[in-house]
Short mmCIF file of C-alpha atoms in Angstrom, two decimals:
data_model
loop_
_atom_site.label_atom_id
_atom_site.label_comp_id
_atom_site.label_asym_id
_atom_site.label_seq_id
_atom_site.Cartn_x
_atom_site.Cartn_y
_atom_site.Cartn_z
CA UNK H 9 9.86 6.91 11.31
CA UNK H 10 10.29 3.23 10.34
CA UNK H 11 11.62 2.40 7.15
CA UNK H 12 10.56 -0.57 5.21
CA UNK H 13 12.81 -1.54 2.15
CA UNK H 14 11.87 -0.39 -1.40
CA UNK H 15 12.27 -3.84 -2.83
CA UNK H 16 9.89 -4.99 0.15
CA UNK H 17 7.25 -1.83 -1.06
CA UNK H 18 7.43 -3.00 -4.46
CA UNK H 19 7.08 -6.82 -3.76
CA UNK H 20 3.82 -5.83 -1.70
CA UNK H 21 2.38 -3.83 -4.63
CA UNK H 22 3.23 -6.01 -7.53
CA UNK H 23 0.90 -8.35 -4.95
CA UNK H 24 -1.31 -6.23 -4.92
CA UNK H 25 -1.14 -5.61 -9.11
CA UNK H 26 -1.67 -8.88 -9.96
CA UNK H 27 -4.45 -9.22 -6.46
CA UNK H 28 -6.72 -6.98 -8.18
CA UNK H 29 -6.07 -8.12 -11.85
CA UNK H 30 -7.33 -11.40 -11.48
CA UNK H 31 -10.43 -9.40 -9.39
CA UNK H 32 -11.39 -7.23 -12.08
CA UNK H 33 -11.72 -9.66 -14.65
CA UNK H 34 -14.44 -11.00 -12.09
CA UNK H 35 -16.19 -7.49 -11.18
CA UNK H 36 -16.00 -5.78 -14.93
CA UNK H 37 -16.74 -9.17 -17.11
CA UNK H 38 -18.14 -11.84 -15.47
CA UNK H 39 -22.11 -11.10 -15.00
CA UNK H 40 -22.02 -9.86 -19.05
CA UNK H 41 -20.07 -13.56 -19.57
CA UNK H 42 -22.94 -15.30 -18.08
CA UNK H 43 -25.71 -13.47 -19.43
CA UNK H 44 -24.32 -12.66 -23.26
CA UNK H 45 -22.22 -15.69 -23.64
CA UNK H 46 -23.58 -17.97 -21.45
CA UNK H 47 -27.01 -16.95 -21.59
CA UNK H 48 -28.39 -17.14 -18.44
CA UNK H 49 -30.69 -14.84 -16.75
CA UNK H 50 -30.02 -11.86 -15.29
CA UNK H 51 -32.32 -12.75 -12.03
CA UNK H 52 -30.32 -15.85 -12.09
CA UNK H 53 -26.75 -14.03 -12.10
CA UNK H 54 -27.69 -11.36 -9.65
CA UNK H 55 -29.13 -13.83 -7.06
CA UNK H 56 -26.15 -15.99 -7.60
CA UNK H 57 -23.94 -13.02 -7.17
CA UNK H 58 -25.67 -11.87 -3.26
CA UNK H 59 -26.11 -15.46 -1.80
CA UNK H 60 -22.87 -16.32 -2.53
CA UNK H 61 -21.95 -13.23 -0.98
CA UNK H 62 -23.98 -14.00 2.07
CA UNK H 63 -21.58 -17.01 1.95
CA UNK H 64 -18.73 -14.23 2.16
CA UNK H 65 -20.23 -12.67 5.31
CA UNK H 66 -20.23 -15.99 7.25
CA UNK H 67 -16.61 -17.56 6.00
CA UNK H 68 -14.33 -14.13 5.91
CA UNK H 69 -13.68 -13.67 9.62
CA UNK H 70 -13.37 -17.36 10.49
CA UNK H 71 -10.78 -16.87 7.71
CA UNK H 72 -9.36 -14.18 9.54
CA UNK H 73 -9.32 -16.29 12.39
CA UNK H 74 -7.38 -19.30 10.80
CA UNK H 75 -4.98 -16.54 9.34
CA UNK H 76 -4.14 -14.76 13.35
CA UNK H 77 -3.62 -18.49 14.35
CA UNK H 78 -0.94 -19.42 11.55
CA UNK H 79 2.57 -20.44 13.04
CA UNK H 80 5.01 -21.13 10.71
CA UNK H 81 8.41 -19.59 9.65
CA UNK H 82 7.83 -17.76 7.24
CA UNK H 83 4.95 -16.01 9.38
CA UNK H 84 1.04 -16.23 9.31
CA UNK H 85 0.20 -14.09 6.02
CA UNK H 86 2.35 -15.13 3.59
CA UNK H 87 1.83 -19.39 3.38
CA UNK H 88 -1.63 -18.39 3.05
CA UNK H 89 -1.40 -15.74 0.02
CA UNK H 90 0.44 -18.40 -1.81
CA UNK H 91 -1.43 -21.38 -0.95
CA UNK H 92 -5.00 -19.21 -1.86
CA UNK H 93 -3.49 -18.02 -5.59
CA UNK H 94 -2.80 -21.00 -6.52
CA UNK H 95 -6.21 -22.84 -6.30
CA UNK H 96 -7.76 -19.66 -6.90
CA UNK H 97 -6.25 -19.56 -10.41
CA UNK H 98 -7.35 -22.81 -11.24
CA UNK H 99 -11.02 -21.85 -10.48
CA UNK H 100 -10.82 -18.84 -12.31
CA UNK H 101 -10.38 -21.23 -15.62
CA UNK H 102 -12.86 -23.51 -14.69
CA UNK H 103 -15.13 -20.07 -14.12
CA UNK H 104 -14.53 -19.18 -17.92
CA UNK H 105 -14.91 -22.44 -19.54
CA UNK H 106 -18.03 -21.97 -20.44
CA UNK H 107 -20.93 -24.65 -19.87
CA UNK H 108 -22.91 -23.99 -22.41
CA UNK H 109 -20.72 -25.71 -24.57
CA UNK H 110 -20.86 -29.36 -22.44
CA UNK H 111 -23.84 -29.07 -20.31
CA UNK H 112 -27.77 -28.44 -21.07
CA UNK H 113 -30.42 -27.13 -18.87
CA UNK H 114 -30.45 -26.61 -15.29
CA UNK H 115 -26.63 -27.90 -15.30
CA UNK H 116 -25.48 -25.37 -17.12
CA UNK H 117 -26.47 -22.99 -13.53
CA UNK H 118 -25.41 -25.68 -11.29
CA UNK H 119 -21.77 -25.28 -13.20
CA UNK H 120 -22.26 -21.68 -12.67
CA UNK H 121 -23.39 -21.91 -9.14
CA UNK H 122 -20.21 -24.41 -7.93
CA UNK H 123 -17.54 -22.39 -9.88
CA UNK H 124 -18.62 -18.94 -8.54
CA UNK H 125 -18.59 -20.18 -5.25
CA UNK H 126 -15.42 -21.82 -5.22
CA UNK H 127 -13.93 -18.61 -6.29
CA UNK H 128 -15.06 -16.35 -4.32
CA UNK H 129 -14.31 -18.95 -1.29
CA UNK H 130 -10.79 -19.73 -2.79
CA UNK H 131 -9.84 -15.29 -3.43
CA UNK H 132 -10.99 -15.04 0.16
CA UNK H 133 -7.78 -17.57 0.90
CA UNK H 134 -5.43 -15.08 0.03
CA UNK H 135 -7.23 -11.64 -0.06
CA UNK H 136 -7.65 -11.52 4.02
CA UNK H 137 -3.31 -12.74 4.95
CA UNK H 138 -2.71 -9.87 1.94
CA UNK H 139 -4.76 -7.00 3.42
CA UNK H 140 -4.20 -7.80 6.96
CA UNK H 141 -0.37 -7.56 6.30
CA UNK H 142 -0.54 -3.69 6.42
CA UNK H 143 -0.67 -3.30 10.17
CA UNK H 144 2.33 -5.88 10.56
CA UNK H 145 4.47 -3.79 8.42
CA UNK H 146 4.70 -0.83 10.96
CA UNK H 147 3.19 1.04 14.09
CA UNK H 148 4.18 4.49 12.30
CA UNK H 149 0.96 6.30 10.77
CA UNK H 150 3.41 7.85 7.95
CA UNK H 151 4.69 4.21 6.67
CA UNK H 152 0.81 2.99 6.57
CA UNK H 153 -0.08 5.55 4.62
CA UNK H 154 3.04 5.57 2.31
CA UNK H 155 2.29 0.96 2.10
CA UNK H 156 -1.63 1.72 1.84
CA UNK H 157 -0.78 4.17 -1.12
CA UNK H 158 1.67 1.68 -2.97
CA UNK H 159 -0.15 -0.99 -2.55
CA UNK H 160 -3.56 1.15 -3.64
CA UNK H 161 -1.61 2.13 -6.49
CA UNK H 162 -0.40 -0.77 -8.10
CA UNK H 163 -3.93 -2.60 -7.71
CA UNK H 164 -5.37 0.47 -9.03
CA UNK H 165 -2.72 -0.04 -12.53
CA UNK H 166 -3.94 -3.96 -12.12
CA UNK H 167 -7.80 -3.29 -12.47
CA UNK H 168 -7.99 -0.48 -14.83
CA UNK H 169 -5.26 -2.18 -17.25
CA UNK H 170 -7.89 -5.12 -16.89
CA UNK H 171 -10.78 -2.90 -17.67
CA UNK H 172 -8.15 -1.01 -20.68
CA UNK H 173 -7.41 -4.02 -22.05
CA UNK H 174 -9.58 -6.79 -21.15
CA UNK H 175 -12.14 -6.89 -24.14
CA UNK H 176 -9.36 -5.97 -26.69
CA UNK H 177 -7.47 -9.05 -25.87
CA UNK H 178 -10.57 -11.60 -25.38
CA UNK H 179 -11.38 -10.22 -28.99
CA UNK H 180 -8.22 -10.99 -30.31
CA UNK H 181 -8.02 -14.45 -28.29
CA UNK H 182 -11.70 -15.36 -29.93
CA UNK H 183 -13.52 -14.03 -32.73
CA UNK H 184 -10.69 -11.99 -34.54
CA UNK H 185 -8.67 -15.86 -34.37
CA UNK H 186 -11.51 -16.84 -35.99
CA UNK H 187 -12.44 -18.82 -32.90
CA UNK H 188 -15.40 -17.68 -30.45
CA UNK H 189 -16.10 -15.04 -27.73
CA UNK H 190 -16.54 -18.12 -25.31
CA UNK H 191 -12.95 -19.04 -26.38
CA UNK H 192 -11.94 -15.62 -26.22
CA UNK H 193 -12.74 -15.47 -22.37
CA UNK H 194 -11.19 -18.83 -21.77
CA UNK H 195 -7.72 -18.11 -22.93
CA UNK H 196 -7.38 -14.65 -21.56
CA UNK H 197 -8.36 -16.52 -18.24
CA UNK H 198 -5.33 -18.69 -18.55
CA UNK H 199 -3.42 -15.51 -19.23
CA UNK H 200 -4.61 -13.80 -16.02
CA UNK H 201 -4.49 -16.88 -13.81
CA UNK H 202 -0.49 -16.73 -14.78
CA UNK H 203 0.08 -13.25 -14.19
CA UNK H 204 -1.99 -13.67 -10.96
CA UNK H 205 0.58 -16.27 -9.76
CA UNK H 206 3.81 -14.56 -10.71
CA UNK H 207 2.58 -11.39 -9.05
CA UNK H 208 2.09 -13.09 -5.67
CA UNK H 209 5.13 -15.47 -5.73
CA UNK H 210 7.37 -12.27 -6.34
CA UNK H 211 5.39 -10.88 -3.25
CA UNK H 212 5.71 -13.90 -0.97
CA UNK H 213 9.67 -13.95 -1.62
CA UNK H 214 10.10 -10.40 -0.87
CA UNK H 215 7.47 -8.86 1.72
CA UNK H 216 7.55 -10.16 5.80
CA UNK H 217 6.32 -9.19 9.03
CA UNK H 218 7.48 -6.02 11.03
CA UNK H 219 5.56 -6.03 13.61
CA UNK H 220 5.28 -8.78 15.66
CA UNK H 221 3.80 -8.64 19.14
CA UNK H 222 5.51 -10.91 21.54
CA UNK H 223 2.99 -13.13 24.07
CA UNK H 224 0.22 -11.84 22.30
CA UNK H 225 -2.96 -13.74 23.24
CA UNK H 226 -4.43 -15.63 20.55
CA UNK H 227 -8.20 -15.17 20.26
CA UNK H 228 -10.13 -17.66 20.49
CA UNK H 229 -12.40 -19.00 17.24
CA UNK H 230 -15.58 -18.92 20.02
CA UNK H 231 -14.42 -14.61 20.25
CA UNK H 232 -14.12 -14.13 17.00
CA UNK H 233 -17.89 -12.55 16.64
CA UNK H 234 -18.04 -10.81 19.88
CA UNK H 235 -14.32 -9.13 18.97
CA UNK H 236 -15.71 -7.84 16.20
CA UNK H 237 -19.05 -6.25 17.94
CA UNK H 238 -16.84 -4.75 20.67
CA UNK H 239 -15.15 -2.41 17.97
CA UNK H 240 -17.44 -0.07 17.13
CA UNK H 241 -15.28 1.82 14.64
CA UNK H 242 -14.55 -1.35 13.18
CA UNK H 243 -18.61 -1.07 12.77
CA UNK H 244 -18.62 1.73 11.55
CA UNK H 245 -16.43 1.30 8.99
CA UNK H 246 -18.14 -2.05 7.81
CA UNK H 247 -21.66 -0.69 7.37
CA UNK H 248 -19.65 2.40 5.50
CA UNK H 249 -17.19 0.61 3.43
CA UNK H 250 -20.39 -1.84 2.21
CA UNK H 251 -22.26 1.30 1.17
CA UNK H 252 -19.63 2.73 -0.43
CA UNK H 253 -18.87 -0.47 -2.38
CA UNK H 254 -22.75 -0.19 -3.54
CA UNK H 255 -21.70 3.49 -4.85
CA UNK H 256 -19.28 2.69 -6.87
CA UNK H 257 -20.29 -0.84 -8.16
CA UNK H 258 -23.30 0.74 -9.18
CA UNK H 259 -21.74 2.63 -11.64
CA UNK H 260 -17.93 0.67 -12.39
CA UNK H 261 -19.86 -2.84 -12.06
CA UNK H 262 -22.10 -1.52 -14.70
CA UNK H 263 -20.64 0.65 -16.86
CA UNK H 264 -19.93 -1.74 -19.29
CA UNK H 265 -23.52 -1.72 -19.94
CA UNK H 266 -23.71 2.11 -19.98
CA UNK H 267 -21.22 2.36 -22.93
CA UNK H 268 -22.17 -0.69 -24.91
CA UNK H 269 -25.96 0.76 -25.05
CA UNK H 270 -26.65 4.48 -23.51
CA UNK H 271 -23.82 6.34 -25.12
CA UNK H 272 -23.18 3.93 -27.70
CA UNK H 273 -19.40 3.55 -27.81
CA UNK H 274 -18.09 0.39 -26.10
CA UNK H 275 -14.83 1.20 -27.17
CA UNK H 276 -14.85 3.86 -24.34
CA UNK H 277 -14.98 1.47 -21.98
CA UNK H 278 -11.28 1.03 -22.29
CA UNK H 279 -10.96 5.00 -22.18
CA UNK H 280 -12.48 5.01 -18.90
CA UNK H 281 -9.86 2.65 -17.39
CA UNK H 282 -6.93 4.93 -18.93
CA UNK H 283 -8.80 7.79 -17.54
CA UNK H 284 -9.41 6.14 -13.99
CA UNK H 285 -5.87 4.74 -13.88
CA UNK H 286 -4.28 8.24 -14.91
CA UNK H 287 -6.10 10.47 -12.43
CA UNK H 288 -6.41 7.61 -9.52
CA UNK H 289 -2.84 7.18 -9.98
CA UNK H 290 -2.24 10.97 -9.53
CA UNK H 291 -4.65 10.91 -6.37
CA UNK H 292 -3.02 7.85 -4.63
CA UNK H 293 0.34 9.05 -5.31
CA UNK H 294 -0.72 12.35 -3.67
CA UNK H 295 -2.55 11.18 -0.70
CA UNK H 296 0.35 10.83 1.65
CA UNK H 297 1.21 14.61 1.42
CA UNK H 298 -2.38 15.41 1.47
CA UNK H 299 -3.07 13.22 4.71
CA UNK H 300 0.19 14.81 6.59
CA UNK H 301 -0.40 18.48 5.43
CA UNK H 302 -3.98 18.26 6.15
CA UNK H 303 -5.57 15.48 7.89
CA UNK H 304 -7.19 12.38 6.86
CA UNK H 305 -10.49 13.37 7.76
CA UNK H 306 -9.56 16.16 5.19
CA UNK H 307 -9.02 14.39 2.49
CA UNK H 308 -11.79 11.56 3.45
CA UNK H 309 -14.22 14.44 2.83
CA UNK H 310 -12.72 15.88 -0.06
CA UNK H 311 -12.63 12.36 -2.02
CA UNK H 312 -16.86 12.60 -1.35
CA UNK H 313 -17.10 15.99 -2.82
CA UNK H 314 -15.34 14.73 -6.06
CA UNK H 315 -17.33 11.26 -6.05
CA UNK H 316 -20.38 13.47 -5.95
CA UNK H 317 -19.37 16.15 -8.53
CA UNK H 318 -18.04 13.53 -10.90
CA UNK H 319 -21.47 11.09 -10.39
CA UNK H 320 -24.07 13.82 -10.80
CA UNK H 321 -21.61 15.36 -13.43
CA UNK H 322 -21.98 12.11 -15.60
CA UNK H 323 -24.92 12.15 -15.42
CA UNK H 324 -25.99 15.21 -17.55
CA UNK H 325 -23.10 14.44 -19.87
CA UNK H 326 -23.80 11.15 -20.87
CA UNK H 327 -27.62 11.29 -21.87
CA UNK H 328 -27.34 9.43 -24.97
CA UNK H 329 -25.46 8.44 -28.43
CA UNK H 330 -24.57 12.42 -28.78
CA UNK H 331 -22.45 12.66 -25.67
CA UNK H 332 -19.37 14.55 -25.79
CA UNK H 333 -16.80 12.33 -25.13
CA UNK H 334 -14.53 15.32 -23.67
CA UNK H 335 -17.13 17.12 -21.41
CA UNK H 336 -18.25 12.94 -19.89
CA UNK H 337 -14.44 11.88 -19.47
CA UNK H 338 -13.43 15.42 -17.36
CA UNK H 339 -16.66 14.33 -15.18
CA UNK H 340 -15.51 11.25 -14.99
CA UNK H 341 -11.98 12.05 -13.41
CA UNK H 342 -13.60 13.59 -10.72
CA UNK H 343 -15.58 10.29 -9.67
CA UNK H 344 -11.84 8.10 -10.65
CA UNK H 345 -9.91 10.54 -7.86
CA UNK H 346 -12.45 10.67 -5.26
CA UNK H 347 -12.80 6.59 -5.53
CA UNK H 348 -8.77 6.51 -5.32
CA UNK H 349 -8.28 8.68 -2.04
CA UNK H 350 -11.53 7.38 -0.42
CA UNK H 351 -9.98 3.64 -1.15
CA UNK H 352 -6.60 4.40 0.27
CA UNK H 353 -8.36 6.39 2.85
CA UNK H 354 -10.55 3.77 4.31
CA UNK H 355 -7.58 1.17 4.24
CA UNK H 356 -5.63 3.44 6.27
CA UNK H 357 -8.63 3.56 8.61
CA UNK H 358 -9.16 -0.19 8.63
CA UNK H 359 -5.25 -0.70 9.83
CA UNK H 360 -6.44 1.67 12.81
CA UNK H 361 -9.02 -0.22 14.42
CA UNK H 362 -6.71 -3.11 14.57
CA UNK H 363 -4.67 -0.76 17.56
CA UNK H 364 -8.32 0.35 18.69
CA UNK H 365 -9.42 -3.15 19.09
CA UNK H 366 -6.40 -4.59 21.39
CA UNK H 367 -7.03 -1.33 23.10
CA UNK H 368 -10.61 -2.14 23.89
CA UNK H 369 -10.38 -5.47 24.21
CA UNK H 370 -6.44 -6.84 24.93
CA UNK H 371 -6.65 -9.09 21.68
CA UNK H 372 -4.89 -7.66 18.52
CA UNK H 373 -5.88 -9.38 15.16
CA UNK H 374 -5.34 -7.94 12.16
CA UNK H 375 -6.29 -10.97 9.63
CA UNK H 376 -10.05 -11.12 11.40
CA UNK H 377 -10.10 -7.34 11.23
CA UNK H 378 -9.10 -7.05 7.36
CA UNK H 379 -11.32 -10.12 7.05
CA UNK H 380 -14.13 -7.31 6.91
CA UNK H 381 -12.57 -5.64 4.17
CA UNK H 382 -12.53 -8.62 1.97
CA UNK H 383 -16.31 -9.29 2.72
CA UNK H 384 -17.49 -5.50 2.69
CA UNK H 385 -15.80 -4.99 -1.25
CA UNK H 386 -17.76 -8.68 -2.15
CA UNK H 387 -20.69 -8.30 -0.56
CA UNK H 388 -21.19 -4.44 -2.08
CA UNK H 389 -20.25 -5.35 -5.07
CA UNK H 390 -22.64 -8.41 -5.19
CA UNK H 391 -25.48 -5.72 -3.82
CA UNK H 392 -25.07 -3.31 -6.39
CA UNK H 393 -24.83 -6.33 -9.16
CA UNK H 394 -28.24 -7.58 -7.31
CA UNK H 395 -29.69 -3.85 -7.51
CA UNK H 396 -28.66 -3.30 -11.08
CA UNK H 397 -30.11 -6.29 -12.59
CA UNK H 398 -33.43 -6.15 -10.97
CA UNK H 399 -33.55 -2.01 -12.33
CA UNK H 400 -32.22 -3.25 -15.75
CA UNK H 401 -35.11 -6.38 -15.96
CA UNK H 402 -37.91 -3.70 -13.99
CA UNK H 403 -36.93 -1.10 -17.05
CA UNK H 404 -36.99 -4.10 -19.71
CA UNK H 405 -33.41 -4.82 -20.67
CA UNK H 406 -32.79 -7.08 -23.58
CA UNK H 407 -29.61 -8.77 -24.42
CA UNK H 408 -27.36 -7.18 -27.66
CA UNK H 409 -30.66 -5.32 -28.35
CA UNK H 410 -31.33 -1.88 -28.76
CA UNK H 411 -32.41 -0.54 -25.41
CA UNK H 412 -35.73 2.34 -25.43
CA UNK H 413 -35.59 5.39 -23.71
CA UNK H 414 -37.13 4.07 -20.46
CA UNK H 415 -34.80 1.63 -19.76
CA UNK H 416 -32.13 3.96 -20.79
CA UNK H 417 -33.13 6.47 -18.62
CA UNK H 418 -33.39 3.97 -15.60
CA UNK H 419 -29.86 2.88 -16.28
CA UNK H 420 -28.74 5.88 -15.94
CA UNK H 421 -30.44 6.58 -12.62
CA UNK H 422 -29.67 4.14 -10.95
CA UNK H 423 -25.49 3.95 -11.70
CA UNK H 424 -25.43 7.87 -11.27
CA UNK H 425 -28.19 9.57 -9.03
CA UNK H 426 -28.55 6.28 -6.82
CA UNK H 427 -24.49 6.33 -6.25
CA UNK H 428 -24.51 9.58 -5.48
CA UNK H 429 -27.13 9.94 -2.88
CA UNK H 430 -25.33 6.82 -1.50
CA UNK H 431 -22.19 9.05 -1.07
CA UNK H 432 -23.98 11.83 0.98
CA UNK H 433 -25.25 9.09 3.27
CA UNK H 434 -21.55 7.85 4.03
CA UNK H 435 -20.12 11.29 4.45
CA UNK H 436 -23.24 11.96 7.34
CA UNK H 437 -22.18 8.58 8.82
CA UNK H 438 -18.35 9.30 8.58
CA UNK H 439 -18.72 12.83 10.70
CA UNK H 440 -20.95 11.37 13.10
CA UNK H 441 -19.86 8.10 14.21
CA UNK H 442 -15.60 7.82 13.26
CA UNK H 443 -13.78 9.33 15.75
CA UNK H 444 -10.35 7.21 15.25
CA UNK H 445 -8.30 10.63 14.41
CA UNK H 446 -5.92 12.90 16.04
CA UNK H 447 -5.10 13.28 19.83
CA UNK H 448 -8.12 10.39 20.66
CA UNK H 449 -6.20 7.66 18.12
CA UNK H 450 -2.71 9.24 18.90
CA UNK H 451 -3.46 8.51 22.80
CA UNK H 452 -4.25 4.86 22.31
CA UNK H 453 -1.29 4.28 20.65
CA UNK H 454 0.99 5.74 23.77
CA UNK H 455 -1.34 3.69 25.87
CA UNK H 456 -0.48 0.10 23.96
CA UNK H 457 2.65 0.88 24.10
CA UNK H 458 2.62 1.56 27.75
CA UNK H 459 1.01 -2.15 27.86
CA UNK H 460 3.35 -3.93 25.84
CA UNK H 461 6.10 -2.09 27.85
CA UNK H 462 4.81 -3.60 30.97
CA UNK H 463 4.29 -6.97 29.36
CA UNK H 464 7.95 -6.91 28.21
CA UNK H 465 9.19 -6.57 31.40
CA UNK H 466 6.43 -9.08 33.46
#
């Protein structure tokens, strides 16, 4: 078994910490920023939120494809990680300052239209080199899953200490300084953009490349679309990982909404990121003796069970005002460690189709293949943001209002019913179509190495 060093581990997840910090603040506060703050429409945000994905879909594997043909000393991933967190950071300000306060009418969505973009363009500089630097760490199944767990782990502690802490701190950075909310938002975004950059600087020093194959063909930017169509568990995994970005966005993308007016508490929004952090943490942490005892495909199906239980089991918990806080947060846990191992889980898988696809086709790229992932987490989270403000203005959501039982009710559908039926659907797709396990995956890897063997020696 290869061993990577511990300082390199940590270096990759503190990336990965401060990676999904900066995210969250995005996916937990920025459509209730433009529509509360802001005060633009909810048609307006959602629509914003899917073409710019759209954008994604189009841009992330010619990323990919700038990322495989990087040659510089210090590698291909790492000049791009720092390069993207540095402009992204500065975007992520301009994001927050709010227009509302400098611009009237249809520039105040023009603002909104150019800074969202140039985020989401700028992340995708630095999100693809990180996530496609799992397969160049090691060959060995047993050090991706140990890296995909770290690295899981740490953004996991990022994003839920985000969604502990976030509205506490743009509180205390705005109204409670006897400033405003919009100010609030602003300075915590100056805070996050600085963690954001210390996180991946301390990653950049530390982390490199294992696995470097020598005269690898470099593909070509005119392959780059028909490498991806000839790996069909790459496919697979897309169309899976989208819907299963849906699922959950549905109901973490949203849930800010569900506690500010279903059950009436906002305050446990920040319980629900303890709660996720605490029990993900114990599920990611677990995963590697799980996978090896058992089997991925195991635990893949396991994590759907408890997304399932835990959905459905919020569901009837967390009717209304009189919810009991205990009964809601045990049903939650089981959605927070289903979400962790199916995250880790489908990384892991991801990493795989990067062997499957030089086995199919001779070219090995694992930038354009975590390109996907980049795009698939976007683009589902923009979907279910799309989905969940056309229910909430169908069911007659008003802003700080008191919500009636109909659009209550339709809230709660969609984040909970809606996800879970989602769920089922990717479990069916998962036992039909992924067959990247055991002896079949296991074979393909003594079969590259035969290749590279005989390459060695031409």
């Amino acid at each position: 078994m290869e061993k990577l060093l511990w300082k390199e581990k940590l270096s990759y997840g503190i990336g990965a910490y401060g990676k999904d910090f900066i995210y969250n603040m995005i996916a937990a506060f920025l459509m209730i920023f433009y529509t509360d703050v802001v005060g633009v429409s909810l048609i307006f945000v959602s629509t914003l939120f899917l073409v710019v994905r759209i954008v994604d879909a189009i841009t992330n594997p010619f990323m990919g494809w700038f990322v495989d043909n990087t040659k510089t000393k210090w590698g291909k991933f790492r000049p791009w990680i720092l390069i993207g967190t540095i402009i992204n950071s500065f975007v992520l300000i301009l994001l927050y300052l709010n227009p509302a306060t400098f611009l009237q009418g249809i520039l105040i969505n023009v603002w909104c239209i150019v800074t969202y973009l140039l985020w989401s363009l700028t992340y995708t500089l630095m999100d693809v080199p990180f996530w496609a630097m799992i397969p160049a760490f090691s060959n060995d199944a047993k050090v991706r899953n140990e890296i995909s767990m770290l690295s899981r782990l740490f953004a996991t502690f990022g994003g839920q200490m985000m969604s502990t802490i976030g509205l506490l701190v743009i509180a205390c950075l705005g109204v409670n300084m006897g400033a405003s909310e919009s100010d609030g938002y602003l300075r915590f975004a100056v805070i996050v953009a600085v963690v954001f950059n210390i996180c991946e600087i301390i990653c950049v020093r530390n982390v490199s490349e294992h696995v470097v194959i020598k005269n690898k063909r470099d593909i070509k930017l005119s392959e780059v679309l028909n490498f991806l169509k000839e790996n069909d568990q790459l496919l697979i995994i897309i169309f899976m990982t989208i819907l299963q970005q849906i699922a959950v966005f549905l109901w973490t993308g949203m849930n800010i909404y569900f506690f500010k007016y279903v059950v009436c508490h906002e305050e446990w929004f920040s319980i629900f990121g303890i709660v996720n952090f605490i029990v993900g943490s114990i599920g990611l942490i677990a995963f590697p003796s799980l996978a090896n005892k058992f089997s991925r495909k195991v635990v893949y199906i396991l994590s759907s069970v408890f997304l399932v239980l835990g959905l459905l089991g919020m569901f009837f918990t967390g009717s209304d005002e009189n919810a009991n806080i205990w009964l809601f947060f045990s049903m939650a846990g089981f959605f927070c460690l289903g979400n962790a191992l199916a995250g880790v889980t489908t990384t892991v898988m991801l990493a795989d189709t990067v062997e499957y696809g030089e086995y199919k086709s001779g070219i090995r790229s694992e930038a354009v293949v975590f390109s996907v992932q980049t795009f698939t987490v976007k683009f589902g989270s923009a979907i279910a943001g799309f989905i969940g403000a056309m229910v909430l203005s169908l069911v007659g959501y008003v802003p700080n209002a008191v919500q009636t039982p109909e659009t209550v009710l339709g809230l709660r559908v969609m984040m909970f019913i809606m996800s879970a039926l989602l769920i089922m659907v990717i479990l069916c797709l998962y036992l039909k179509f992924y067959k990247l396990n055991g002896s079949f995956y296991f074979n393909i890897l003594k079969e590259l190495s035969k290749r590279r063997e005989k390459i060695s020696l031409d």
